[in-house]
């Protein structure tokens, strides 16, 4: 994703583990991801994609992402649903935007399983599960406030 070839004025961080068949490269400019390559099984790929999509700051220990760990307190680990635009793609595996999750909630789907049945969000790699749950919690709270 992004531009992984223009590394001028950027930090380029790579990690390869041939024994596990993984390779990761992050290009960081101004504390944000300008590009990334994530090959093989890396549990942090969902967080990296979300950081890139949202222009979020990378964690202070960016190397942890290469190793498959999402540091606590990382913006992408706990997305703020209130700040996500409706068109933001929450589930990349199934191209499900936030607006589809909001529509499902308003149609009575109050659980991640119900949203999955309606939209297929979370049914691929599963890395979007926390984001979907967070959006549902946020919607539930806003419904309580207005009720
Ligand atoms: S991003 Fe993979 S299942 Fe949603």
PDB file of N, CA, C and O in Angstrom, residues 102-135:
ATOM      1  N   UNK A 102     -23.303   0.981  10.252  1.00  0.00           N
ATOM      2  CA  UNK A 102     -24.288   1.882  10.874  1.00  0.00           C
ATOM      3  C   UNK A 102     -25.689   1.507  10.400  1.00  0.00           C
ATOM      4  O   UNK A 102     -26.638   1.432  11.199  1.00  0.00           O
ATOM      5  N   UNK A 103     -25.842   1.233   9.105  1.00  0.00           N
ATOM      6  CA  UNK A 103     -27.158   0.850   8.569  1.00  0.00           C
ATOM      7  C   UNK A 103     -27.630  -0.465   9.193  1.00  0.00           C
ATOM      8  O   UNK A 103     -28.817  -0.607   9.527  1.00  0.00           O
ATOM      9  N   UNK A 104     -26.724  -1.409   9.372  1.00  0.00           N
ATOM     10  CA  UNK A 104     -27.081  -2.676  10.011  1.00  0.00           C
ATOM     11  C   UNK A 104     -27.525  -2.466  11.449  1.00  0.00           C
ATOM     12  O   UNK A 104     -28.521  -3.041  11.895  1.00  0.00           O
ATOM     13  N   UNK A 105     -26.809  -1.615  12.161  1.00  0.00           N
ATOM     14  CA  UNK A 105     -27.179  -1.313  13.559  1.00  0.00           C
ATOM     15  C   UNK A 105     -28.579  -0.698  13.599  1.00  0.00           C
ATOM     16  O   UNK A 105     -29.413  -1.084  14.421  1.00  0.00           O
ATOM     17  N   UNK A 106     -28.825   0.234  12.706  1.00  0.00           N
ATOM     18  CA  UNK A 106     -30.140   0.911  12.704  1.00  0.00           C
ATOM     19  C   UNK A 106     -31.259  -0.037  12.266  1.00  0.00           C
ATOM     20  O   UNK A 106     -32.432   0.203  12.564  1.00  0.00           O
ATOM     21  N   UNK A 107     -30.877  -1.141  11.589  1.00  0.00           N
ATOM     22  CA  UNK A 107     -31.874  -2.145  11.191  1.00  0.00           C
ATOM     23  C   UNK A 107     -32.050  -3.214  12.272  1.00  0.00           C
ATOM     24  O   UNK A 107     -32.807  -4.163  12.083  1.00  0.00           O
ATOM     25  N   UNK A 108     -31.340  -3.069  13.390  1.00  0.00           N
ATOM     26  CA  UNK A 108     -31.539  -3.980  14.507  1.00  0.00           C
ATOM     27  C   UNK A 108     -30.389  -4.919  14.793  1.00  0.00           C
ATOM     28  O   UNK A 108     -30.480  -5.754  15.697  1.00  0.00           O
ATOM     29  N   UNK A 109     -29.289  -4.821  14.036  1.00  0.00           N
ATOM     30  CA  UNK A 109     -28.132  -5.687  14.266  1.00  0.00           C
ATOM     31  C   UNK A 109     -27.252  -5.063  15.347  1.00  0.00           C
ATOM     32  O   UNK A 109     -26.498  -4.134  15.071  1.00  0.00           O
ATOM     33  N   UNK A 110     -27.331  -5.589  16.539  1.00  0.00           N
ATOM     34  CA  UNK A 110     -26.589  -5.008  17.648  1.00  0.00           C
ATOM     35  C   UNK A 110     -25.353  -5.780  18.057  1.00  0.00           C
ATOM     36  O   UNK A 110     -24.656  -5.384  18.986  1.00  0.00           O
ATOM     37  N   UNK A 111     -25.057  -6.871  17.359  1.00  0.00           N
ATOM     38  CA  UNK A 111     -23.872  -7.661  17.705  1.00  0.00           C
ATOM     39  C   UNK A 111     -22.956  -7.797  16.489  1.00  0.00           C
ATOM     40  O   UNK A 111     -23.399  -7.636  15.340  1.00  0.00           O
ATOM     41  N   UNK A 112     -21.703  -8.131  16.765  1.00  0.00           N
ATOM     42  CA  UNK A 112     -20.753  -8.334  15.669  1.00  0.00           C
ATOM     43  C   UNK A 112     -21.225  -9.492  14.785  1.00  0.00           C
ATOM     44  O   UNK A 112     -21.133  -9.422  13.559  1.00  0.00           O
ATOM     45  N   UNK A 113     -21.780 -10.529  15.401  1.00  0.00           N
ATOM     46  CA  UNK A 113     -22.261 -11.681  14.622  1.00  0.00           C
ATOM     47  C   UNK A 113     -23.388 -11.274  13.679  1.00  0.00           C
ATOM     48  O   UNK A 113     -23.444 -11.730  12.522  1.00  0.00           O
ATOM     49  N   UNK A 114     -24.276 -10.424  14.156  1.00  0.00           N
ATOM     50  CA  UNK A 114     -25.385  -9.980  13.299  1.00  0.00           C
ATOM     51  C   UNK A 114     -24.872  -9.112  12.151  1.00  0.00           C
ATOM     52  O   UNK A 114     -25.324  -9.249  11.004  1.00  0.00           O
ATOM     53  N   UNK A 115     -23.902  -8.251  12.458  1.00  0.00           N
ATOM     54  CA  UNK A 115     -23.306  -7.425  11.395  1.00  0.00           C
ATOM     55  C   UNK A 115     -22.584  -8.318  10.390  1.00  0.00           C
ATOM     56  O   UNK A 115     -22.659  -8.105   9.181  1.00  0.00           O
ATOM     57  N   UNK A 116     -21.917  -9.354  10.893  1.00  0.00           N
ATOM     58  CA  UNK A 116     -21.214 -10.286   9.997  1.00  0.00           C
ATOM     59  C   UNK A 116     -22.198 -10.990   9.067  1.00  0.00           C
ATOM     60  O   UNK A 116     -21.927 -11.158   7.875  1.00  0.00           O
ATOM     61  N   UNK A 117     -23.333 -11.384   9.610  1.00  0.00           N
ATOM     62  CA  UNK A 117     -24.331 -12.078   8.788  1.00  0.00           C
ATOM     63  C   UNK A 117     -24.898 -11.164   7.713  1.00  0.00           C
ATOM     64  O   UNK A 117     -25.169 -11.586   6.594  1.00  0.00           O
ATOM     65  N   UNK A 118     -25.039  -9.886   8.032  1.00  0.00           N
ATOM     66  CA  UNK A 118     -25.619  -8.937   7.071  1.00  0.00           C
ATOM     67  C   UNK A 118     -24.597  -8.467   6.046  1.00  0.00           C
ATOM     68  O   UNK A 118     -24.888  -8.340   4.858  1.00  0.00           O
ATOM     69  N   UNK A 119     -23.353  -8.152   6.520  1.00  0.00           N
ATOM     70  CA  UNK A 119     -22.398  -7.472   5.633  1.00  0.00           C
ATOM     71  C   UNK A 119     -21.181  -8.314   5.252  1.00  0.00           C
ATOM     72  O   UNK A 119     -20.444  -7.933   4.367  1.00  0.00           O
ATOM     73  N   UNK A 120     -20.946  -9.410   5.949  1.00  0.00           N
ATOM     74  CA  UNK A 120     -19.755 -10.254   5.813  1.00  0.00           C
ATOM     75  C   UNK A 120     -18.520  -9.633   6.489  1.00  0.00           C
ATOM     76  O   UNK A 120     -17.436 -10.208   6.458  1.00  0.00           O
ATOM     77  N   UNK A 121     -18.662  -8.466   7.111  1.00  0.00           N
ATOM     78  CA  UNK A 121     -17.532  -7.891   7.857  1.00  0.00           C
ATOM     79  C   UNK A 121     -17.112  -8.869   8.937  1.00  0.00           C
ATOM     80  O   UNK A 121     -17.954  -9.512   9.562  1.00  0.00           O
ATOM     81  N   UNK A 122     -15.845  -9.012   9.141  1.00  0.00           N
ATOM     82  CA  UNK A 122     -15.173  -9.883  10.132  1.00  0.00           C
ATOM     83  C   UNK A 122     -15.069 -11.340   9.684  1.00  0.00           C
ATOM     84  O   UNK A 122     -14.503 -12.156  10.398  1.00  0.00           O
ATOM     85  N   UNK A 123     -15.616 -11.692   8.518  1.00  0.00           N
ATOM     86  CA  UNK A 123     -15.635 -13.101   8.119  1.00  0.00           C
ATOM     87  C   UNK A 123     -14.401 -13.532   7.319  1.00  0.00           C
ATOM     88  O   UNK A 123     -14.302 -14.691   6.926  1.00  0.00           O
ATOM     89  N   UNK A 124     -13.459 -12.593   7.103  1.00  0.00           N
ATOM     90  CA  UNK A 124     -12.224 -12.954   6.400  1.00  0.00           C
ATOM     91  C   UNK A 124     -11.109 -13.195   7.398  1.00  0.00           C
ATOM     92  O   UNK A 124     -11.151 -14.147   8.166  1.00  0.00           O
ATOM     93  N   UNK A 125     -10.155 -12.288   7.428  1.00  0.00           N
ATOM     94  CA  UNK A 125      -9.008 -12.434   8.333  1.00  0.00           C
ATOM     95  C   UNK A 125      -9.384 -12.181   9.790  1.00  0.00           C
ATOM     96  O   UNK A 125      -8.682 -12.610  10.693  1.00  0.00           O
ATOM     97  N   UNK A 126     -10.482 -11.462   9.992  1.00  0.00           N
ATOM     98  CA  UNK A 126     -10.953 -11.197  11.356  1.00  0.00           C
ATOM     99  C   UNK A 126     -10.303 -10.007  12.041  1.00  0.00           C
ATOM    100  O   UNK A 126     -10.668  -9.668  13.162  1.00  0.00           O
ATOM    101  N   UNK A 127      -9.377  -9.345  11.371  1.00  0.00           N
ATOM    102  CA  UNK A 127      -8.661  -8.249  12.030  1.00  0.00           C
ATOM    103  C   UNK A 127      -9.540  -7.022  12.270  1.00  0.00           C
ATOM    104  O   UNK A 127      -9.169  -6.144  13.031  1.00  0.00           O
ATOM    105  N   UNK A 128     -10.706  -6.975  11.637  1.00  0.00           N
ATOM    106  CA  UNK A 128     -11.590  -5.816  11.809  1.00  0.00           C
ATOM    107  C   UNK A 128     -12.596  -6.032  12.939  1.00  0.00           C
ATOM    108  O   UNK A 128     -13.428  -5.165  13.195  1.00  0.00           O
ATOM    109  N   UNK A 129     -12.556  -7.173  13.595  1.00  0.00           N
ATOM    110  CA  UNK A 129     -13.543  -7.481  14.638  1.00  0.00           C
ATOM    111  C   UNK A 129     -13.613  -6.381  15.701  1.00  0.00           C
ATOM    112  O   UNK A 129     -14.712  -5.914  16.048  1.00  0.00           O
ATOM    113  N   UNK A 130     -12.463  -5.941  16.216  1.00  0.00           N
ATOM    114  CA  UNK A 130     -12.465  -4.922  17.266  1.00  0.00           C
ATOM    115  C   UNK A 130     -13.034  -3.599  16.760  1.00  0.00           C
ATOM    116  O   UNK A 130     -13.723  -2.894  17.500  1.00  0.00           O
ATOM    117  N   UNK A 131     -12.740  -3.268  15.517  1.00  0.00           N
ATOM    118  CA  UNK A 131     -13.257  -2.011  14.960  1.00  0.00           C
ATOM    119  C   UNK A 131     -14.777  -2.074  14.836  1.00  0.00           C
ATOM    120  O   UNK A 131     -15.474  -1.113  15.167  1.00  0.00           O
ATOM    121  N   UNK A 132     -15.305  -3.208  14.368  1.00  0.00           N
ATOM    122  CA  UNK A 132     -16.768  -3.361  14.246  1.00  0.00           C
ATOM    123  C   UNK A 132     -17.404  -3.289  15.632  1.00  0.00           C
ATOM    124  O   UNK A 132     -18.399  -2.580  15.838  1.00  0.00           O
ATOM    125  N   UNK A 133     -16.820  -3.989  16.590  1.00  0.00           N
ATOM    126  CA  UNK A 133     -17.357  -3.966  17.954  1.00  0.00           C
ATOM    127  C   UNK A 133     -17.315  -2.555  18.525  1.00  0.00           C
ATOM    128  O   UNK A 133     -18.258  -2.117  19.197  1.00  0.00           O
ATOM    129  N   UNK A 134     -16.247  -1.832  18.246  1.00  0.00           N
ATOM    130  CA  UNK A 134     -16.106  -0.468  18.744  1.00  0.00           C
ATOM    131  C   UNK A 134     -17.176   0.446  18.136  1.00  0.00           C
ATOM    132  O   UNK A 134     -17.753   1.287  18.821  1.00  0.00           O
ATOM    133  N   UNK A 135     -17.438   0.279  16.876  1.00  0.00           N
ATOM    134  CA  UNK A 135     -18.484   1.080  16.217  1.00  0.00           C
ATOM    135  C   UNK A 135     -19.842   0.767  16.834  1.00  0.00           C
ATOM    136  O   UNK A 135     -20.629   1.674  17.130  1.00  0.00           O
TER     137      UNK A 135
END
